[in-house]
Amino acid sequence: MGGIKETQDVEEQNVTEPRRSFLQRWPAALMSFGLTAGYGMFATLIGRFLFPSRRRLSGPQYVNDLRSFRLGASMTYVSPAGEKVVLTRVSETGGSEDFIALSSVCPHLGCQVHWEGQNDRFFCPCHNGAFDSEGSPIAGPPKDANQSLPRYELHVENGLLFIDAATEALVDASQNTSHRT
Ligand code: FES
């Protein structure tokens, strides 16, 4: 009789043991999941604090009115974030396609390029890099690496020319200079 009772106790123990151990482990599993999630969130916040993302904010900015921007003329525009852009008028249809807006920063090592009207090209004096009037590389290291001058989007509204350029920082408006040729 005692042997049967012992066998029943062992069987009950075998049935309830996995259930009990599962119930015992469940809070531990929840706790470790919570800790992992908590540490993950903490690490993410620390990462964002130490390495903030540099999203480029941009928007349309007034450049000039079309009537005072003659065919063949060029001007330099400095965005609120300090980006220098060279704008040139290449036609007179009255739309944004009349203009080309190119960064004046050489994509090779960041020197300033300037327009050479007599050679019909942008020239970078640092390593004799050159670009055509549309910003495509034609000589020097930029040509070897096929690096063009970055181009900016333009819009015309009510006879006024606007550019899409970075707006991340405020810069004194007096830094905008015009050079008519
Ligand atoms: S920085 Fe312009 S060619 Fe090198």
CSV table of C-alpha atoms and ligand atoms in Angstrom, one decimal:
chain,number,residue,atom,x,y,z
A,1,MET,CA,0.0,0.0,0.0
A,2,GLY,CA,2.8,2.3,1.0
A,3,GLY,CA,4.5,1.5,-2.3
A,4,ILE,CA,1.4,2.6,-4.3
A,5,LYS,CA,1.1,5.9,-2.3
A,6,GLU,CA,4.8,6.6,-3.0
A,7,THR,CA,4.4,5.9,-6.7
A,8,GLN,CA,1.4,8.3,-6.8
A,9,ASP,CA,3.3,11.0,-5.0
A,10,VAL,CA,6.2,10.6,-7.4
A,11,GLU,CA,3.8,10.8,-10.4
A,12,GLU,CA,2.1,13.9,-9.0
A,13,GLN,CA,5.5,15.4,-8.4
A,14,ASN,CA,6.5,14.7,-12.0
A,15,VAL,CA,3.4,16.4,-13.3
A,16,THR,CA,3.5,19.4,-11.1
A,17,GLU,CA,7.3,20.0,-11.2
A,18,PRO,CA,7.4,21.4,-14.8
A,19,ARG,CA,4.3,23.5,-14.1
A,20,ARG,CA,5.9,24.9,-10.9
A,21,SER,CA,9.3,25.5,-12.5
A,22,PHE,CA,7.6,27.3,-15.4
A,23,LEU,CA,5.6,29.5,-12.9
A,24,GLN,CA,8.8,30.1,-11.0
A,25,ARG,CA,10.8,31.1,-14.1
A,26,TRP,CA,8.1,33.3,-15.6
A,27,PRO,CA,8.7,36.3,-13.3
A,28,ALA,CA,12.4,35.9,-13.8
A,29,ALA,CA,12.0,35.9,-17.6
A,30,LEU,CA,9.8,39.0,-17.4
A,31,MET,CA,12.3,40.7,-15.2
A,32,SER,CA,15.2,40.0,-17.5
A,33,PHE,CA,13.1,41.1,-20.5
A,34,GLY,CA,12.3,44.3,-18.7
A,35,LEU,CA,15.9,44.9,-17.7
A,36,THR,CA,17.1,44.3,-21.3
A,37,ALA,CA,14.5,46.7,-22.7
A,38,GLY,CA,15.3,49.3,-20.0
A,39,TYR,CA,19.1,49.1,-20.7
A,40,GLY,CA,18.4,49.2,-24.4
A,41,MET,CA,16.3,52.4,-24.1
A,42,PHE,CA,19.0,53.9,-21.8
A,43,ALA,CA,21.8,53.1,-24.3
A,44,THR,CA,19.7,54.6,-27.1
A,45,LEU,CA,19.2,57.8,-25.2
A,46,ILE,CA,22.9,58.0,-24.3
A,47,GLY,CA,23.8,57.4,-27.9
A,48,ARG,CA,21.4,60.2,-29.1
A,49,PHE,CA,22.9,62.5,-26.5
A,50,LEU,CA,26.5,61.7,-27.4
A,51,PHE,CA,26.0,61.5,-31.2
A,52,PRO,CA,23.0,63.7,-32.1
A,53,SER,CA,21.8,63.1,-35.7
A,54,ARG,CA,22.7,65.9,-38.1
A,55,ARG,CA,19.5,66.2,-40.2
A,56,ARG,CA,19.8,68.8,-42.9
A,57,LEU,CA,17.0,71.2,-42.7
A,58,SER,CA,16.3,73.1,-45.8
A,59,GLY,CA,13.6,75.3,-47.3
A,60,PRO,CA,12.9,77.9,-50.0
A,61,GLN,CA,14.8,81.2,-49.6
A,62,TYR,CA,14.4,84.4,-51.6
A,63,VAL,CA,17.4,85.1,-53.8
A,64,ASN,CA,16.6,87.9,-56.2
A,65,ASP,CA,13.9,89.2,-58.6
A,66,LEU,CA,14.1,88.1,-62.2
A,67,ARG,CA,14.1,91.6,-63.7
A,68,SER,CA,17.3,92.6,-62.0
A,69,PHE,CA,19.1,89.3,-62.8
A,70,ARG,CA,20.4,89.8,-66.3
A,71,LEU,CA,21.2,87.1,-68.8
A,72,GLY,CA,24.8,86.0,-68.4
A,73,ALA,CA,25.1,87.5,-64.9
A,74,SER,CA,26.1,85.5,-61.8
A,75,MET,CA,25.8,86.1,-58.1
A,76,THR,CA,26.8,84.4,-54.9
A,77,TYR,CA,24.2,83.5,-52.4
A,78,VAL,CA,25.0,82.5,-48.8
A,79,SER,CA,22.3,80.3,-47.2
A,80,PRO,CA,21.4,80.8,-43.5
A,81,ALA,CA,23.6,77.8,-42.7
A,82,GLY,CA,26.5,79.3,-44.5
A,83,GLU,CA,26.4,77.3,-47.8
A,84,LYS,CA,27.9,79.4,-50.6
A,85,VAL,CA,26.0,79.0,-53.9
A,86,VAL,CA,26.9,80.5,-57.3
A,87,LEU,CA,23.8,81.3,-59.4
A,88,THR,CA,24.1,82.1,-63.1
A,89,ARG,CA,21.4,83.1,-65.5
A,90,VAL,CA,21.6,81.1,-68.7
A,91,SER,CA,18.3,82.0,-70.5
A,92,GLU,CA,15.3,84.2,-70.3
A,93,THR,CA,12.2,82.1,-70.5
A,94,GLY,CA,10.9,83.4,-67.1
A,95,GLY,CA,11.2,80.0,-65.3
A,96,SER,CA,13.6,78.5,-62.9
A,97,GLU,CA,15.3,76.7,-65.8
A,98,ASP,CA,16.8,80.1,-66.7
A,99,PHE,CA,19.2,79.7,-63.8
A,100,ILE,CA,21.9,77.3,-62.6
A,101,ALA,CA,22.7,77.2,-58.9
A,102,LEU,CA,25.9,75.4,-57.9
A,103,SER,CA,27.8,75.0,-54.7
A,104,SER,CA,31.0,77.0,-54.7
A,105,VAL,CA,32.8,74.4,-52.6
A,106,CYS,CA,35.0,72.0,-54.6
A,107,PRO,CA,34.0,68.4,-53.9
A,108,HIS,CA,37.6,67.3,-54.0
A,109,LEU,CA,39.0,68.8,-50.8
A,110,GLY,CA,36.6,71.7,-50.1
A,111,CYS,CA,38.4,74.8,-51.6
A,112,GLN,CA,36.4,77.6,-53.1
A,113,VAL,CA,35.8,77.5,-56.9
A,114,HIS,CA,35.3,80.7,-58.9
A,115,TRP,CA,33.8,81.3,-62.3
A,116,GLU,CA,36.2,82.1,-65.2
A,117,GLY,CA,34.1,83.8,-67.9
A,118,GLN,CA,36.9,83.8,-70.4
A,119,ASN,CA,37.3,80.0,-70.1
A,120,ASP,CA,33.6,79.3,-69.6
A,121,ARG,CA,34.3,77.2,-66.5
A,122,PHE,CA,34.5,77.1,-62.7
A,123,PHE,CA,38.1,76.8,-61.6
A,124,CYS,CA,39.5,75.5,-58.3
A,125,PRO,CA,43.0,76.9,-57.7
A,126,CYS,CA,44.0,74.3,-55.0
A,127,HIS,CA,44.7,71.4,-57.4
A,128,ASN,CA,43.7,72.9,-60.8
A,129,GLY,CA,40.3,71.3,-60.8
A,130,ALA,CA,37.8,72.6,-63.3
A,131,PHE,CA,34.0,72.2,-63.9
A,132,ASP,CA,31.8,73.2,-66.9
A,133,SER,CA,29.0,75.8,-66.5
A,134,GLU,CA,26.6,73.0,-65.3
A,135,GLY,CA,29.1,71.8,-62.6
A,136,SER,CA,30.4,68.7,-64.4
A,137,PRO,CA,34.1,68.0,-63.8
A,138,ILE,CA,36.3,68.6,-66.8
A,139,ALA,CA,39.9,68.7,-65.3
A,140,GLY,CA,42.0,67.8,-62.3
A,141,PRO,CA,41.2,65.6,-59.4
A,142,PRO,CA,37.4,66.2,-59.6
A,143,LYS,CA,37.5,64.8,-63.2
A,144,ASP,CA,39.5,61.8,-62.1
A,145,ALA,CA,37.1,61.1,-59.3
A,146,ASN,CA,34.0,62.1,-61.4
A,147,GLN,CA,33.0,64.7,-58.7
A,148,SER,CA,30.5,67.3,-59.8
A,149,LEU,CA,29.6,70.6,-58.0
A,150,PRO,CA,26.4,70.0,-56.0
A,151,ARG,CA,23.4,71.6,-57.7
A,152,TYR,CA,20.5,73.4,-55.9
A,153,GLU,CA,16.8,73.4,-56.7
A,154,LEU,CA,15.3,76.7,-57.7
A,155,HIS,CA,11.7,78.0,-58.0
A,156,VAL,CA,10.2,81.1,-59.5
A,157,GLU,CA,7.1,82.7,-58.0
A,158,ASN,CA,5.6,86.0,-59.0
A,159,GLY,CA,8.8,87.0,-60.8
A,160,LEU,CA,10.9,86.2,-57.7
A,161,LEU,CA,13.7,83.6,-57.6
A,162,PHE,CA,13.9,81.2,-54.6
A,163,ILE,CA,16.5,78.6,-53.7
A,164,ASP,CA,16.1,75.4,-51.6
A,165,ALA,CA,19.1,75.6,-49.3
A,166,ALA,CA,20.1,74.7,-45.8
A,167,THR,CA,18.4,76.7,-43.0
A,168,GLU,CA,20.1,75.1,-40.0
A,169,ALA,CA,21.9,78.2,-38.7
A,170,LEU,CA,21.2,81.9,-38.8
A,171,VAL,CA,23.7,84.1,-40.6
A,172,ASP,CA,23.9,87.8,-41.0
A,173,ALA,CA,22.1,88.7,-44.2
A,174,SER,CA,24.9,91.1,-45.1
A,175,GLN,CA,27.0,88.0,-46.0
A,176,ASN,CA,24.9,87.7,-49.2
A,177,THR,CA,27.0,89.4,-51.9
A,178,SER,CA,26.2,89.9,-55.5
A,179,HIS,CA,28.7,90.0,-58.4
A,180,ARG,CA,27.2,91.1,-61.7
A,181,THR,CA,29.3,90.3,-64.7
B,1,FES,S1,40.2,71.1,-53.7
B,1,FES,FE1,39.5,71.6,-55.7
B,1,FES,S2,40.7,70.4,-57.0
B,1,FES,FE2,41.4,69.9,-55.0
